[in-house]
CSV table of C-alpha atoms in Angstrom, one decimal:
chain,number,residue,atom,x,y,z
A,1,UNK,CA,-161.2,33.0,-131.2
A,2,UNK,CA,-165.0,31.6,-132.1
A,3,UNK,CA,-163.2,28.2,-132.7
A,4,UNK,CA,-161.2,28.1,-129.4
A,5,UNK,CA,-164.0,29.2,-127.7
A,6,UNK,CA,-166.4,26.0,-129.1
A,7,UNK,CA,-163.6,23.8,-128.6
A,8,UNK,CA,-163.0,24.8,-124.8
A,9,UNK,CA,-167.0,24.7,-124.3
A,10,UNK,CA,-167.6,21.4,-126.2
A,11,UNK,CA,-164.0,19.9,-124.0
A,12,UNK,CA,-166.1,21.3,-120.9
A,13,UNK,CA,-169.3,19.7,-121.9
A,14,UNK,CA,-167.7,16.2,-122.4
A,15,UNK,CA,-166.0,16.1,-118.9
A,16,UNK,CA,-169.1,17.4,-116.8
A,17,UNK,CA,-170.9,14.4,-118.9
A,18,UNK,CA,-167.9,12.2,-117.7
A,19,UNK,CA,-168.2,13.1,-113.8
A,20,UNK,CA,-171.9,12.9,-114.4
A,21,UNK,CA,-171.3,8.9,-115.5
A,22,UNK,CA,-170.6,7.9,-112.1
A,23,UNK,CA,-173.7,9.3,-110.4
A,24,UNK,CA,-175.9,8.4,-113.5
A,25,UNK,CA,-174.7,4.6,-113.2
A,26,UNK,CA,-175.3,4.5,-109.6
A,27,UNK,CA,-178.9,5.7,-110.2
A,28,UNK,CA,-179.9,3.3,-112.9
A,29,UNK,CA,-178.5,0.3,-110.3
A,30,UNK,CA,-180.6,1.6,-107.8
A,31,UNK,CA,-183.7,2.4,-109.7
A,32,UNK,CA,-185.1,-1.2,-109.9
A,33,UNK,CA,-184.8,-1.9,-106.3
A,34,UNK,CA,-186.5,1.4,-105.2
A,35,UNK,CA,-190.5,-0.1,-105.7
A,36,UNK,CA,-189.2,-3.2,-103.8
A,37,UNK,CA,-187.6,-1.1,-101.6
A,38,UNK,CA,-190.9,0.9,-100.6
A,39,UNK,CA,-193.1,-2.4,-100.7
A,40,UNK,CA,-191.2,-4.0,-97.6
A,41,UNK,CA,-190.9,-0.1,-96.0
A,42,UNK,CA,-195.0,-0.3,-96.3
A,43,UNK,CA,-195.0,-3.5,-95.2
A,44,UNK,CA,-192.7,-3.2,-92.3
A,45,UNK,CA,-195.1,0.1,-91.7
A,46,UNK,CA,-198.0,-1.2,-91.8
A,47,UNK,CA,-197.1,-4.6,-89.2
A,48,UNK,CA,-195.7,-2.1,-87.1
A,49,UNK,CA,-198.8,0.0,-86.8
A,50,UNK,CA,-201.3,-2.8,-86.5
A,51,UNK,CA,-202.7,-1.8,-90.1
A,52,UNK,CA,-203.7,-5.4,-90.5
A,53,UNK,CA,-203.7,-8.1,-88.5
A,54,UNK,CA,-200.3,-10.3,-88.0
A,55,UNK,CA,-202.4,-13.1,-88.4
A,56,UNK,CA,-203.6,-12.1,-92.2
A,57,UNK,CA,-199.9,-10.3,-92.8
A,58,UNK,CA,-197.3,-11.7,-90.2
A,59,UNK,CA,-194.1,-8.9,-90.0
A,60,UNK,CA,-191.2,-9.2,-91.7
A,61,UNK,CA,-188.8,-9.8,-88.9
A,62,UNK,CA,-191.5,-12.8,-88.1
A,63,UNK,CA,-191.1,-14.2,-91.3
A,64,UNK,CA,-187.1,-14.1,-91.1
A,65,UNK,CA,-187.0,-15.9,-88.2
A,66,UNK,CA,-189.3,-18.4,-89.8
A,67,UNK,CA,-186.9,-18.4,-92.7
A,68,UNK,CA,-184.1,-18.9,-90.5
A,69,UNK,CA,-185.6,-21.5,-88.7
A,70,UNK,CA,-186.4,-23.7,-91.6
A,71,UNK,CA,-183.1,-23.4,-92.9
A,72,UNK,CA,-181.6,-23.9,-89.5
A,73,UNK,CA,-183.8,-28.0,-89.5
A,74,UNK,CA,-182.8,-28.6,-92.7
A,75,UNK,CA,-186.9,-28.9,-94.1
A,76,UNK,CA,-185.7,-25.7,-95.9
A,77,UNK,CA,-183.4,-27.7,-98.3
A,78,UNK,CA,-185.7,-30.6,-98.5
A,79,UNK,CA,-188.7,-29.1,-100.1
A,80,UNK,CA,-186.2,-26.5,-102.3
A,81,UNK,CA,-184.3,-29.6,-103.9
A,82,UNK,CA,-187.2,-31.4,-104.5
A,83,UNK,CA,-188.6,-28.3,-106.6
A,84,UNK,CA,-185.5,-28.0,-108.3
A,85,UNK,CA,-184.9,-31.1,-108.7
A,86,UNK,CA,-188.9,-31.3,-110.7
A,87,UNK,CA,-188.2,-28.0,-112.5
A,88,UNK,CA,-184.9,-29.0,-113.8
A,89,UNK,CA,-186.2,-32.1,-115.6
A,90,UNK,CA,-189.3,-30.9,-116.7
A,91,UNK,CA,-187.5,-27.7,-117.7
A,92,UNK,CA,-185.2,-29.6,-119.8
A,93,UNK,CA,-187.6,-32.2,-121.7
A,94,UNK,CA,-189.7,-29.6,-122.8
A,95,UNK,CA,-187.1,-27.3,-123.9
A,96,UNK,CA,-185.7,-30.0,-126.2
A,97,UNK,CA,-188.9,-30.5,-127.7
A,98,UNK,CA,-189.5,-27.1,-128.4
A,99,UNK,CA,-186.1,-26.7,-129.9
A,100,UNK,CA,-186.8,-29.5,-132.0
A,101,UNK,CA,-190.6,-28.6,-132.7
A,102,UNK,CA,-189.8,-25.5,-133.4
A,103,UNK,CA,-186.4,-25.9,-135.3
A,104,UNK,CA,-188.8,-28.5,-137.8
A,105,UNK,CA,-191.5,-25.8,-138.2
A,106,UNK,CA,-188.8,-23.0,-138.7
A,107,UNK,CA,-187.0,-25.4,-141.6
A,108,UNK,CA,-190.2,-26.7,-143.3
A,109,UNK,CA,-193.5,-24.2,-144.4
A,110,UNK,CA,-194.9,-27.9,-144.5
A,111,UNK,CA,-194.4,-28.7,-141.0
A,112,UNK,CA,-195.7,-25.4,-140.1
A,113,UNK,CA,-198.8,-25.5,-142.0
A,114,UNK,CA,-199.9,-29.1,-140.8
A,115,UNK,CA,-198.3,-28.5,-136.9
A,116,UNK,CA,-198.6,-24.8,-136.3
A,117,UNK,CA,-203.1,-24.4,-135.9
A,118,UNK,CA,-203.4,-27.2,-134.2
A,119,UNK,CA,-200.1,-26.2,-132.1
A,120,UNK,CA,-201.6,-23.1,-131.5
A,121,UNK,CA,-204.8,-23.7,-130.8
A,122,UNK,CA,-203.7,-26.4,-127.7
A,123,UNK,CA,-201.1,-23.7,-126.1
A,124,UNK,CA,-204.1,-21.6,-125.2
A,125,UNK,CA,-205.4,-24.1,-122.9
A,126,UNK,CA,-203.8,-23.3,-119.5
A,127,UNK,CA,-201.8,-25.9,-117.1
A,128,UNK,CA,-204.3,-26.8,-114.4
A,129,UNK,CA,-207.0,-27.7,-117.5
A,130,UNK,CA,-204.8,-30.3,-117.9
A,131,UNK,CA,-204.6,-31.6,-114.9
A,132,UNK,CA,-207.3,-33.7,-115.0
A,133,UNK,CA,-206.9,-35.5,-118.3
A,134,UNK,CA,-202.7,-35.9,-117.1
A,135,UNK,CA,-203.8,-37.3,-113.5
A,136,UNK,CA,-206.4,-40.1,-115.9
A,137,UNK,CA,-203.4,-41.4,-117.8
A,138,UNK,CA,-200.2,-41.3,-115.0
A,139,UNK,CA,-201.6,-40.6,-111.7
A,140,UNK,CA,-201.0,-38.5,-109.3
A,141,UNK,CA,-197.5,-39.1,-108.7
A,142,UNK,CA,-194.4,-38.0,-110.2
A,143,UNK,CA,-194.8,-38.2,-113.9
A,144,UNK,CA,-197.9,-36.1,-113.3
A,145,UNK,CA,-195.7,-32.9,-112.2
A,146,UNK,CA,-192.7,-33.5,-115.3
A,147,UNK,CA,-195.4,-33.4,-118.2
A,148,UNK,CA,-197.3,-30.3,-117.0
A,149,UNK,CA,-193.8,-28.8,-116.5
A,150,UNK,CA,-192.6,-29.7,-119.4
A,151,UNK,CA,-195.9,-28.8,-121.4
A,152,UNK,CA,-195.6,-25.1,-120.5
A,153,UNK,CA,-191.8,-24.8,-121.2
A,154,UNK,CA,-192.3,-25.9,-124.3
A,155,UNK,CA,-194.8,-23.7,-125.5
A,156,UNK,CA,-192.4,-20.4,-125.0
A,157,UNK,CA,-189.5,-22.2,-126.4
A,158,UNK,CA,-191.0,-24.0,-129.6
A,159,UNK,CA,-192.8,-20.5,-130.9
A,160,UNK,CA,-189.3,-18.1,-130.3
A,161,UNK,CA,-187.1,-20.9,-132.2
A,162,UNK,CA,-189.8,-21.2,-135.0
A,163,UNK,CA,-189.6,-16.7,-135.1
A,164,UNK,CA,-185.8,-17.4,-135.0
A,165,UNK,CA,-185.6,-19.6,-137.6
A,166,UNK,CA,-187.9,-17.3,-139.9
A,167,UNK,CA,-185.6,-14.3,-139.5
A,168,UNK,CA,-182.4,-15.0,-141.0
A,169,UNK,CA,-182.4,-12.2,-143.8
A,170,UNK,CA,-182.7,-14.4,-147.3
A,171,UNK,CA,-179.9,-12.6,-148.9
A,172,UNK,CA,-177.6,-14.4,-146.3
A,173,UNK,CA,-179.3,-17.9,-147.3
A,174,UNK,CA,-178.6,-17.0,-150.8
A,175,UNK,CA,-175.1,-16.4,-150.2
A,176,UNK,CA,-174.5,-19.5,-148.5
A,177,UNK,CA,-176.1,-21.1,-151.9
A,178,UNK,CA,-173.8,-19.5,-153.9
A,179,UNK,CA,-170.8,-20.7,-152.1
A,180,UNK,CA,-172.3,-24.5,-152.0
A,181,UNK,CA,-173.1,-24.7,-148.3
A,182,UNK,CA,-175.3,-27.7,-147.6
A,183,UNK,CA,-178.4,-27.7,-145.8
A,184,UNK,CA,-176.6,-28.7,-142.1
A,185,UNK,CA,-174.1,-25.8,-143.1
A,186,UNK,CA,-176.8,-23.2,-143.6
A,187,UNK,CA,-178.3,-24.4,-140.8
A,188,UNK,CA,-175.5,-24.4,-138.4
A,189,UNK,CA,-173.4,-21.8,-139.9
A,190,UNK,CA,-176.1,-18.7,-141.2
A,191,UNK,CA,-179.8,-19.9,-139.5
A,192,UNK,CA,-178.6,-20.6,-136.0
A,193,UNK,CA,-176.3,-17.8,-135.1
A,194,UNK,CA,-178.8,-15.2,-136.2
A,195,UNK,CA,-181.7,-17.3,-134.3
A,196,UNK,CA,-179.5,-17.4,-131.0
A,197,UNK,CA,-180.7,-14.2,-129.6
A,198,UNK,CA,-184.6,-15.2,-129.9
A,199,UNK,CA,-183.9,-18.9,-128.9
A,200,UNK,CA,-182.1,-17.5,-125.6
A,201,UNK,CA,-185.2,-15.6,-124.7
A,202,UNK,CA,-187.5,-18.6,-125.3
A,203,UNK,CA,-185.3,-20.6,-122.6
A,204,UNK,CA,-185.4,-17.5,-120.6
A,205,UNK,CA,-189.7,-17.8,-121.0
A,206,UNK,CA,-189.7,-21.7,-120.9
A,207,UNK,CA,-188.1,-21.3,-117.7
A,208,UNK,CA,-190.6,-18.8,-116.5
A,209,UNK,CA,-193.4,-20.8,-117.5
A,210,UNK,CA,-191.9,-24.1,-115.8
A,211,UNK,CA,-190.9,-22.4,-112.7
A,212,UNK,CA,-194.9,-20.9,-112.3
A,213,UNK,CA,-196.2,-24.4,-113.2
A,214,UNK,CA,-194.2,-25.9,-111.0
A,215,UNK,CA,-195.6,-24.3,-107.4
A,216,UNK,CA,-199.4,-24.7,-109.1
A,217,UNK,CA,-198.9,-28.3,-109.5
A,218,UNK,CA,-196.9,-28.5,-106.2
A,219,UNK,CA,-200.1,-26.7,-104.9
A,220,UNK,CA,-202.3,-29.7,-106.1
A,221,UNK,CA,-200.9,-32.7,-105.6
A,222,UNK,CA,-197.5,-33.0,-103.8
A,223,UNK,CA,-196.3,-34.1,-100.4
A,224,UNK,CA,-193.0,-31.8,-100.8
A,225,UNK,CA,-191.7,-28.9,-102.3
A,226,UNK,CA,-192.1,-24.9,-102.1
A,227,UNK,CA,-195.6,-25.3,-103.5
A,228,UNK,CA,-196.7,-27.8,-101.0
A,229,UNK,CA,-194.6,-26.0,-98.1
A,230,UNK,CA,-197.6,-23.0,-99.4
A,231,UNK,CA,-200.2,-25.3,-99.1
A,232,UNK,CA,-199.1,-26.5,-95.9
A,233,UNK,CA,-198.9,-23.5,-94.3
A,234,UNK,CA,-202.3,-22.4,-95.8
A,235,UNK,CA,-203.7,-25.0,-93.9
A,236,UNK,CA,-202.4,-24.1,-90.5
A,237,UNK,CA,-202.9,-20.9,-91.0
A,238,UNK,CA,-199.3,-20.1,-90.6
A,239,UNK,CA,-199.3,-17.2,-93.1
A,240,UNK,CA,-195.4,-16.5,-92.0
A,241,UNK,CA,-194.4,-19.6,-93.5
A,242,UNK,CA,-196.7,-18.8,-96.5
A,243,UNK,CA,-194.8,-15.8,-96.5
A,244,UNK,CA,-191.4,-17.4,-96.7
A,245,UNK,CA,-191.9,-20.1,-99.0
A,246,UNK,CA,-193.0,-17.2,-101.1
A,247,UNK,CA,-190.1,-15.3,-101.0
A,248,UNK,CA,-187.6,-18.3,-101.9
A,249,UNK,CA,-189.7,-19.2,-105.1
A,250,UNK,CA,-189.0,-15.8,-106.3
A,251,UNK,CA,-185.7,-15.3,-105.3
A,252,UNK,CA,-184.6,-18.4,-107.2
A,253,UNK,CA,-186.9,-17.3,-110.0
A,254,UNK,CA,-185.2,-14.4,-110.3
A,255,UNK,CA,-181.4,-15.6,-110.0
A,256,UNK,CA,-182.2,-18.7,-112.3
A,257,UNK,CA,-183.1,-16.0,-114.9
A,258,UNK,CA,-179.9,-13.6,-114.3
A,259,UNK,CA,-178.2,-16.8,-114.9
A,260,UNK,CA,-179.7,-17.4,-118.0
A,261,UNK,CA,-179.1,-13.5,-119.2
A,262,UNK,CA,-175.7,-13.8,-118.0
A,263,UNK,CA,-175.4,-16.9,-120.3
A,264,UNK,CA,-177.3,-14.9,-123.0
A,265,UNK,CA,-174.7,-12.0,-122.9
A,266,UNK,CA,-171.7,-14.3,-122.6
A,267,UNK,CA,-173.1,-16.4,-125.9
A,268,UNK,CA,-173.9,-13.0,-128.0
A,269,UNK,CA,-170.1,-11.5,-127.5
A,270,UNK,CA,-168.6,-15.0,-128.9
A,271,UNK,CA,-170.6,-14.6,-131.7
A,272,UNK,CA,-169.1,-13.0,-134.7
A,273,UNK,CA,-169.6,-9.2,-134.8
A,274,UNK,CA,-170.8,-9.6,-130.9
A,275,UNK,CA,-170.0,-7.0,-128.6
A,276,UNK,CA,-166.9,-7.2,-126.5
């Protein structure tokens, strides 16, 4: 009787915690958008009440309608591609020479001792302290904007593929000796699947850090683009459109990076032993 009794109250236990999945998925979707949530409630609030001048913090119906309106003349598409178009390129250029930067630091303790100081010690000087020495040697036009993108999407992406590299367990190195695999085959075969992981979240970092760098260099010197569209609207005093240039760099910050965990995911269950 003792062991039909624990077997019916362990069968209840499991199917209370099955009709409490539903709910408990439902919360932890809705959990992350409950501080934005409450940030636009204030802020809708707070316009509404006269709390602070719509001239310092326009409402969010008024910056909507600017929204709508600069999507509506087409100036919304205009400065986005151009951004895009910037990011993308730099993105890229400085993601391959992390990869490869890293990848040769990661393969050789030589390279790392010689590269890695002085490596180190230049990352720690921020984008805009560049700026100056860049803008002596290219100008101030396009070229300008790709190097400093590229310069901090590379940093992220060069350090996780060098910690990637370093943390393929040495007994799995040493089988791959045993059975005669060449150095491209350890490489491609052992080193790089268990450096995937860490190399995704570099991109997902680089990406970051070229996406930030782009709207401070678009605030500097730049006659389109999200970042000047800021600047630009500073300058009239048109905080709404501040406001709304504001809100598309960080909604295509944050898709761009679901993209790139989607792609994370997708590349970690093709893997061998992935989940599935």
């Amino acid at each position: 009787m003792a062991a039909i009794a624990a077997v019916d109250a362990a069968a209840l236990e499991a199917s209370s915690s099955v009709s409490r999945l539903p709910w408990r998925r439902i919360g932890d979707t809705a959990l992350p958008w409950l501080l934005p949530l409450s940030l636009l409630a204030l802020w809708t609030t707070g316009a509404a009440q006269g709390w602070i001048s719509p001239q310092v913090l326009p409402s969010p119906q008024f910056v909507w309608d600017t929204l709508r309106d600069l999507a509506t003349s087409g100036d919304l598409w205009l400065h986005t591609s151009a951004s895009l178009a910037r990011v993308g390129l730099g993105f890229l250029a400085g993601a391959a020479l992390g990869l490869l930067l890293g990848a040769a630091m990661g393969l050789s303790r030589q390279v790392e001792a010689y590269v890695l100081p002085t490596f180190n010690a230049l990352v720690q000087i921020p984008v805009l302290a560049w700026l100056p020495f860049v803008l002596l040697l290219v100008g101030i036009g396009e070229p300008l904007k790709y190097i400093l993108i590229a310069k901090a999407a590379m940093v992220p992406v060069a350090l996780n593929t060098l910690q990637g590299f370093r943390q393929t367990p040495v007994g799995l190195r040493e089988v791959g000796e045993v059975y005669g695999f060449s150095r491209r085959q350890q490489v491609l075969e052992i080193v790089l699947p268990h450096a995937m992981p860490t190399l995704f979240t570099g991109l997902r970092l680089g990406f970051t850090k070229a996406w930030l760098s782009l709207v401070v260099v678009e605030l500097v010197a730049s006659s389109e683009g999200l970042g000047y569209l800021i600047v630009y609207g500073r300058q009239l005093f048109q905080l709404d459109l501040v406001m709304a240039a504001v809100v598309v760099v960080g909604g295509i910050g944050y898709l761009i990076d679901r993209l790139l965990d989607a792609l994370e995911t997708a590349v970690k269950r093709r893997q061998p032993g992935g989940a599935r």
